[in-house]
PDB file of C-alpha atoms in Angstrom:
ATOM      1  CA  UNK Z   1      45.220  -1.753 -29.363  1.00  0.00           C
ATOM      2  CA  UNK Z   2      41.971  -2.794 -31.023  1.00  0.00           C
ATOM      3  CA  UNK Z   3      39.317  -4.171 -29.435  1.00  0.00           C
ATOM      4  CA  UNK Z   4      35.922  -5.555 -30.589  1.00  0.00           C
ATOM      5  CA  UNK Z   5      33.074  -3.818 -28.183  1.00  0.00           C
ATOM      6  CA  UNK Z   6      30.309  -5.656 -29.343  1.00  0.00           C
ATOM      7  CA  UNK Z   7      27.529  -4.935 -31.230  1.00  0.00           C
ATOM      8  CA  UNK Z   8      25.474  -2.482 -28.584  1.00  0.00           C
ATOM      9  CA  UNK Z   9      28.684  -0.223 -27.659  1.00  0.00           C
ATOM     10  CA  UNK Z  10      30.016   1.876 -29.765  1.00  0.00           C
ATOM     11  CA  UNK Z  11      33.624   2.279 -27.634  1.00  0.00           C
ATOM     12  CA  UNK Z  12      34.367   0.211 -25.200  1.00  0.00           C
ATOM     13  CA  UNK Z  13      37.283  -0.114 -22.424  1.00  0.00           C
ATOM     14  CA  UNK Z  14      39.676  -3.099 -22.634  1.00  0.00           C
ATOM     15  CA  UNK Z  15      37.304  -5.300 -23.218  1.00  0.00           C
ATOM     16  CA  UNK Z  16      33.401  -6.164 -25.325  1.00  0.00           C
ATOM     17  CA  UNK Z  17      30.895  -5.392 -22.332  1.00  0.00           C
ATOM     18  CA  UNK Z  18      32.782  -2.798 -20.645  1.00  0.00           C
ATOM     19  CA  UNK Z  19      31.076   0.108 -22.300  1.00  0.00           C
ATOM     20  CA  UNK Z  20      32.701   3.707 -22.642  1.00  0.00           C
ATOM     21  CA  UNK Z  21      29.758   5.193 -24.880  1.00  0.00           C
ATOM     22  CA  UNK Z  22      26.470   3.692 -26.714  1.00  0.00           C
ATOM     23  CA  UNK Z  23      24.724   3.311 -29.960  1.00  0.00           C
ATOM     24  CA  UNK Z  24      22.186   5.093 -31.015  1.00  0.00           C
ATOM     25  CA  UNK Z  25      18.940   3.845 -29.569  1.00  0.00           C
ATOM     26  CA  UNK Z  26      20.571   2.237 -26.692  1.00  0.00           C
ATOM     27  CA  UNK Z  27      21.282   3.086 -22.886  1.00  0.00           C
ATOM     28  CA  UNK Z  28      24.132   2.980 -20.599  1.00  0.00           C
ATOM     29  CA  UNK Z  29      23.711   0.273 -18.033  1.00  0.00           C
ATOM     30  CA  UNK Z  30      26.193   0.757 -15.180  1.00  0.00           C
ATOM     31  CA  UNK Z  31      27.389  -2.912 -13.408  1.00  0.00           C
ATOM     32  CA  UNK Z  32      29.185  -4.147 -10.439  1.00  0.00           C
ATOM     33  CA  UNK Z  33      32.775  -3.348 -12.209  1.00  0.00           C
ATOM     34  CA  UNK Z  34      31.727  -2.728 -15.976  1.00  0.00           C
ATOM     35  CA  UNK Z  35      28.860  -1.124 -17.944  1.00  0.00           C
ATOM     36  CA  UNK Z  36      27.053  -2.434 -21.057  1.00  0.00           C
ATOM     37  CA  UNK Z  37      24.627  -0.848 -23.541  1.00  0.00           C
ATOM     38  CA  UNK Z  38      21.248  -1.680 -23.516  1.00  0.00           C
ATOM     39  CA  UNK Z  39      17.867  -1.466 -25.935  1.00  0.00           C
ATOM     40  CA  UNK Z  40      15.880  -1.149 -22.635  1.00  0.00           C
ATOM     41  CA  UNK Z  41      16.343  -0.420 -19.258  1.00  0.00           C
ATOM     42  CA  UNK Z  42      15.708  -3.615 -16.985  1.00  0.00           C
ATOM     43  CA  UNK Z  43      13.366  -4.118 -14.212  1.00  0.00           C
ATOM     44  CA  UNK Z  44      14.573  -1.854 -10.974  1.00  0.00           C
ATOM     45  CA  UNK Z  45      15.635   0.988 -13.092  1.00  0.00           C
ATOM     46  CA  UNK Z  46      14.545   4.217 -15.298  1.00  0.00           C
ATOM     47  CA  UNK Z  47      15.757   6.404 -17.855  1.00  0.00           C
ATOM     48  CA  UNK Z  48      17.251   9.532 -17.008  1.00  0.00           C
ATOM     49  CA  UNK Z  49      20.316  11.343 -19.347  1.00  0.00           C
ATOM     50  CA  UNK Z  50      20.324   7.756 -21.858  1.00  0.00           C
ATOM     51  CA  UNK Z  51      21.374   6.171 -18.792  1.00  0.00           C
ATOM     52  CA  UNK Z  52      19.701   3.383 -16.550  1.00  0.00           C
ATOM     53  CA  UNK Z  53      19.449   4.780 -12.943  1.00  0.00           C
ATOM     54  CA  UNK Z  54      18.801   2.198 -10.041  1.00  0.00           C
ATOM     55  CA  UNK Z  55      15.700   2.342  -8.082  1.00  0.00           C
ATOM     56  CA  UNK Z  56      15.823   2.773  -3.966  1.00  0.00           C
ATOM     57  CA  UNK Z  57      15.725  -0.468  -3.509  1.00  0.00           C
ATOM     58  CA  UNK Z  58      12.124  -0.849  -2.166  1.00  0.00           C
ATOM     59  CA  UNK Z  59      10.866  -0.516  -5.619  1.00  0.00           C
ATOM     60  CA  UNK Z  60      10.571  -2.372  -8.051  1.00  0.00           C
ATOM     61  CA  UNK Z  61       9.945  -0.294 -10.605  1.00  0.00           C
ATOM     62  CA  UNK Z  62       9.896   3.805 -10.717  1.00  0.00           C
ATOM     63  CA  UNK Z  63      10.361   6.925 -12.676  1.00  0.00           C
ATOM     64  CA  UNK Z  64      11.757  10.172 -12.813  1.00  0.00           C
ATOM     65  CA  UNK Z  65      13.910   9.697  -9.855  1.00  0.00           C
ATOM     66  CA  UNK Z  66      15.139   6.682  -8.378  1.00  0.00           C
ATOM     67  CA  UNK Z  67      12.911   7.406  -4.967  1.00  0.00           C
ATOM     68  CA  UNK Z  68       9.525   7.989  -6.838  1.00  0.00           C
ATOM     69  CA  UNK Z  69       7.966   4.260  -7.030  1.00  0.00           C
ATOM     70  CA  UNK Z  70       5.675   3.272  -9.342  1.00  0.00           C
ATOM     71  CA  UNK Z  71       5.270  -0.557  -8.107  1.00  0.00           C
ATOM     72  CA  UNK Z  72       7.171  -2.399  -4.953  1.00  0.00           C
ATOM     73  CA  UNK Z  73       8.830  -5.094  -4.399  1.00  0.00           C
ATOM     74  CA  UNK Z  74       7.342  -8.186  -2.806  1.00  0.00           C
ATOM     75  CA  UNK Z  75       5.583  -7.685   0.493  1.00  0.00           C
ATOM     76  CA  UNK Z  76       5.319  -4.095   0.465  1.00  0.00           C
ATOM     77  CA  UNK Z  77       2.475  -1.356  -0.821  1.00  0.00           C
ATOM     78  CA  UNK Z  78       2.965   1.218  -2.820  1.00  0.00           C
ATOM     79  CA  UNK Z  79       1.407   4.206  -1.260  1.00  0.00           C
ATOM     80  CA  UNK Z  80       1.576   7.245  -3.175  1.00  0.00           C
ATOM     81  CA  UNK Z  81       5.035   7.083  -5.001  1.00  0.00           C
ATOM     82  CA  UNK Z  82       6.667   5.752  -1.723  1.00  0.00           C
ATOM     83  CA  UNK Z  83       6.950   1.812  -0.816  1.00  0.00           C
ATOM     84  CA  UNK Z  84       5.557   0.956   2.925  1.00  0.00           C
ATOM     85  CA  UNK Z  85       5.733  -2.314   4.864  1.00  0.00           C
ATOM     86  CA  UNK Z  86       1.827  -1.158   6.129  1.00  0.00           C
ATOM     87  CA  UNK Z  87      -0.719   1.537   4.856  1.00  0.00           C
ATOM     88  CA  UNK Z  88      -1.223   4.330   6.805  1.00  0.00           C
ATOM     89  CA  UNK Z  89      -4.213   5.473   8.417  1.00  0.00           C
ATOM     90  CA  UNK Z  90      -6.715   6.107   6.600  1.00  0.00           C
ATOM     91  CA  UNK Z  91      -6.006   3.527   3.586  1.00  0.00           C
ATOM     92  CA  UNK Z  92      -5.876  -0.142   2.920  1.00  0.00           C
ATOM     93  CA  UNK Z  93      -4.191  -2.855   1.169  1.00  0.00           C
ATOM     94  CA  UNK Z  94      -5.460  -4.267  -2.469  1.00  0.00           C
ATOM     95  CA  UNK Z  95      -3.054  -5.285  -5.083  1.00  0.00           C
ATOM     96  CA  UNK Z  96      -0.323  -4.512  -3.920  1.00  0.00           C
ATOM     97  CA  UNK Z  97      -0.864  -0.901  -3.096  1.00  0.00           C
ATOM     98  CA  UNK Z  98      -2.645   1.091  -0.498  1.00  0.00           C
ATOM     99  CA  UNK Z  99      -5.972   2.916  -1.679  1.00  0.00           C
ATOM    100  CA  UNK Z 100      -8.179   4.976   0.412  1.00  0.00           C
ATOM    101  CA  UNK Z 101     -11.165   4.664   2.682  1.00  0.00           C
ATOM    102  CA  UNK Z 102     -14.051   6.627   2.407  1.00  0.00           C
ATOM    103  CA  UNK Z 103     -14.492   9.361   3.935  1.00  0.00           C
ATOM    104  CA  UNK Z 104     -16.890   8.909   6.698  1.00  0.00           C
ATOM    105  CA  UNK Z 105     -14.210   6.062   7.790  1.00  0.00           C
ATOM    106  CA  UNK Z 106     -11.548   6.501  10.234  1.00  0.00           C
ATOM    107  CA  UNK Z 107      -9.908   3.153   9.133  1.00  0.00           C
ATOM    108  CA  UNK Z 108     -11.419   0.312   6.641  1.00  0.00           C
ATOM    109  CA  UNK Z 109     -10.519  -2.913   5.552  1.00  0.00           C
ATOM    110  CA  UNK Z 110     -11.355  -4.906   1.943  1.00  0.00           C
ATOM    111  CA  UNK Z 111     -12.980  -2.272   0.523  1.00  0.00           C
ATOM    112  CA  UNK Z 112     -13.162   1.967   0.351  1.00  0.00           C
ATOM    113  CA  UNK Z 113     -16.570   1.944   2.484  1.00  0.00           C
ATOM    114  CA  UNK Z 114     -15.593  -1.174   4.691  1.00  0.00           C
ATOM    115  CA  UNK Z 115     -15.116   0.803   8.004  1.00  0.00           C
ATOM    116  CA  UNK Z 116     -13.212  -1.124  10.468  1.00  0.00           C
ATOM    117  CA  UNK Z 117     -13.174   2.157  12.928  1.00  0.00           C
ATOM    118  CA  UNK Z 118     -15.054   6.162  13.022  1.00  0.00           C
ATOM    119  CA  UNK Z 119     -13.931   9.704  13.463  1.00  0.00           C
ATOM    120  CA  UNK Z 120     -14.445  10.320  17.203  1.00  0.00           C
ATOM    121  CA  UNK Z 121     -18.189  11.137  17.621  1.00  0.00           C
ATOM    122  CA  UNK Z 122     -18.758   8.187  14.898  1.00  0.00           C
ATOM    123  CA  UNK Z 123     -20.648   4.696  15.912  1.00  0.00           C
ATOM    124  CA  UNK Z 124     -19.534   1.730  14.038  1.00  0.00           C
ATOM    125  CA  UNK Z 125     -22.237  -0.226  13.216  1.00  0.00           C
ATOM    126  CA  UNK Z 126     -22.223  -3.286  10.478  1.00  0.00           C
ATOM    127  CA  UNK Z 127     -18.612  -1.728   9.079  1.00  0.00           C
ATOM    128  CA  UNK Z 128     -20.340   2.069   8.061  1.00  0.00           C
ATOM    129  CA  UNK Z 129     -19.787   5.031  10.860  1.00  0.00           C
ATOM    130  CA  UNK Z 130     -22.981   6.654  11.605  1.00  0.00           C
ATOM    131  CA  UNK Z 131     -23.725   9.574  14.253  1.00  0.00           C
ATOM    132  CA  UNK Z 132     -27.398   8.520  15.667  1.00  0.00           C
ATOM    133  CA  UNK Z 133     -28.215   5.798  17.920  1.00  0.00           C
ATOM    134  CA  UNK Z 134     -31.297   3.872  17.323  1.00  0.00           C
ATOM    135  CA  UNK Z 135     -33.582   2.207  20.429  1.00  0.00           C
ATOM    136  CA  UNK Z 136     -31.742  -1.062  20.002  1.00  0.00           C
ATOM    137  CA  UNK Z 137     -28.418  -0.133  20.052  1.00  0.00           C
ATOM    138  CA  UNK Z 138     -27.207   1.530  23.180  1.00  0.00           C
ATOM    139  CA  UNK Z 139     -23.146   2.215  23.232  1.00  0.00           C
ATOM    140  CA  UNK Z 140     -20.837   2.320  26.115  1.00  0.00           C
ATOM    141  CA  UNK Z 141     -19.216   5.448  26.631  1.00  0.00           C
ATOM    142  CA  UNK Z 142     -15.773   4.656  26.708  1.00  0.00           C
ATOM    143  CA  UNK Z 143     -15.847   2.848  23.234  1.00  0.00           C
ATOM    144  CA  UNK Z 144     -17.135   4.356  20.230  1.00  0.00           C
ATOM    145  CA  UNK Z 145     -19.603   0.865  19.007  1.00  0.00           C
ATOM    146  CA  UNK Z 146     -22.830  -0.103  18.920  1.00  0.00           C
ATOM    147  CA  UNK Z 147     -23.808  -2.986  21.146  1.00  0.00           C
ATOM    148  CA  UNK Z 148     -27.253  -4.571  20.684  1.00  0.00           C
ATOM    149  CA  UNK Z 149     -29.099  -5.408  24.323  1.00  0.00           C
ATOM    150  CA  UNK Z 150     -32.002  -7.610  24.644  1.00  0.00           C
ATOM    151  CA  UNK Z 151     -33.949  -5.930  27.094  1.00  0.00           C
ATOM    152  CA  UNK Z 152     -36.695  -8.278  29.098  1.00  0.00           C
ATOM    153  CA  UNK Z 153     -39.557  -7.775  31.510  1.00  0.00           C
ATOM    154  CA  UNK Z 154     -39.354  -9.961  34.698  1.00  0.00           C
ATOM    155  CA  UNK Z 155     -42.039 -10.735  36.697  1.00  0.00           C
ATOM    156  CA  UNK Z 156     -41.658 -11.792  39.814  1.00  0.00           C
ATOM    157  CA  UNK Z 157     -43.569 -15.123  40.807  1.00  0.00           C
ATOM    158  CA  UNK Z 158     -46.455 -15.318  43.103  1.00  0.00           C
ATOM    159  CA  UNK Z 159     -45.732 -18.059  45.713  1.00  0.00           C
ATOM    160  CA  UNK Z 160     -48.842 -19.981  46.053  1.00  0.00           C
ATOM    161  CA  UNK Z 161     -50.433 -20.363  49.368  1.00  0.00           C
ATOM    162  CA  UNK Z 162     -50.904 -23.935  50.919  1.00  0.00           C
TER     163      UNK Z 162
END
């Protein structure tokens, strides 16, 4: 029997969209129960032997290999080539990926040198990490910030005589 593929396959099993082999200048798309050619491969895939691989499905795009993400799907970061529900120490959210902090941080929020916390031996003071202490600030031991102290001079009242 003769069937008509359609104009993207160039065989085609039993039926038009049920793809055995491609045209030129078009890719093997793999479906749940047939395959179909196609000019492009769609969102959640990549290219690999002129056929369209799947993603893991944490990405939403990616290349090379179906674990190396190069964007994520909603709600997560892409950090590195990997998709993450939360950036890891170090980095933080913007656009949908995690960048990093600089590198006097510890951790940082908003922005690279928006310090949120120090290396140990650090202060945080104003979101930067410092290592000196100035006459105003005085910090408690067991947590690495600056606290600001108002420091006053009483004087004790002299109880008039009657």
């Amino acid at each position: 029997d003769c069937y008509d593929c359609g104009d993207a396959c160039m065989s085609c099993f039993e039926e038009a969209g049920n793809c055995t082999s491609c045209r030129p200048n078009t890719y093997f798309l793999q479906l749940a129960g047939s395959a179909t050619c196609v000019s492009s491969c769609p969102q959640q895939t990549f290219l690999a032997d002129n056929t369209c691989q799947y993603c893991n499905s944490n990405c939403s795009s990616c290349s090379i290999t179906s674990t190396n993400c190069t964007s994520c799907i909603a709600n997560l970061y892409l950090e590195g080539s990997t998709c993450v529900a939360s950036c890891s120490e170090g980095t933080f959210p913007l656009s949908a990926a995690c960048h990093s902090c600089d590198s006097t941080c510890k951790t940082c929020a908003a922005s690279p040198a928006r310090c949120t916390s120090c290396p140990a031996s650090q202060f945080l003071y104003n979101g930067a990490c410092t290592n000196s202490l100035s006459l105003i600030h005085i910090s408690e031991p067991t947590r690495p910030l600056y606290i600001s102290y108002a420091v006053f001079c009483l004087k004790k009242k002299k109880k008039i005589k009657q």
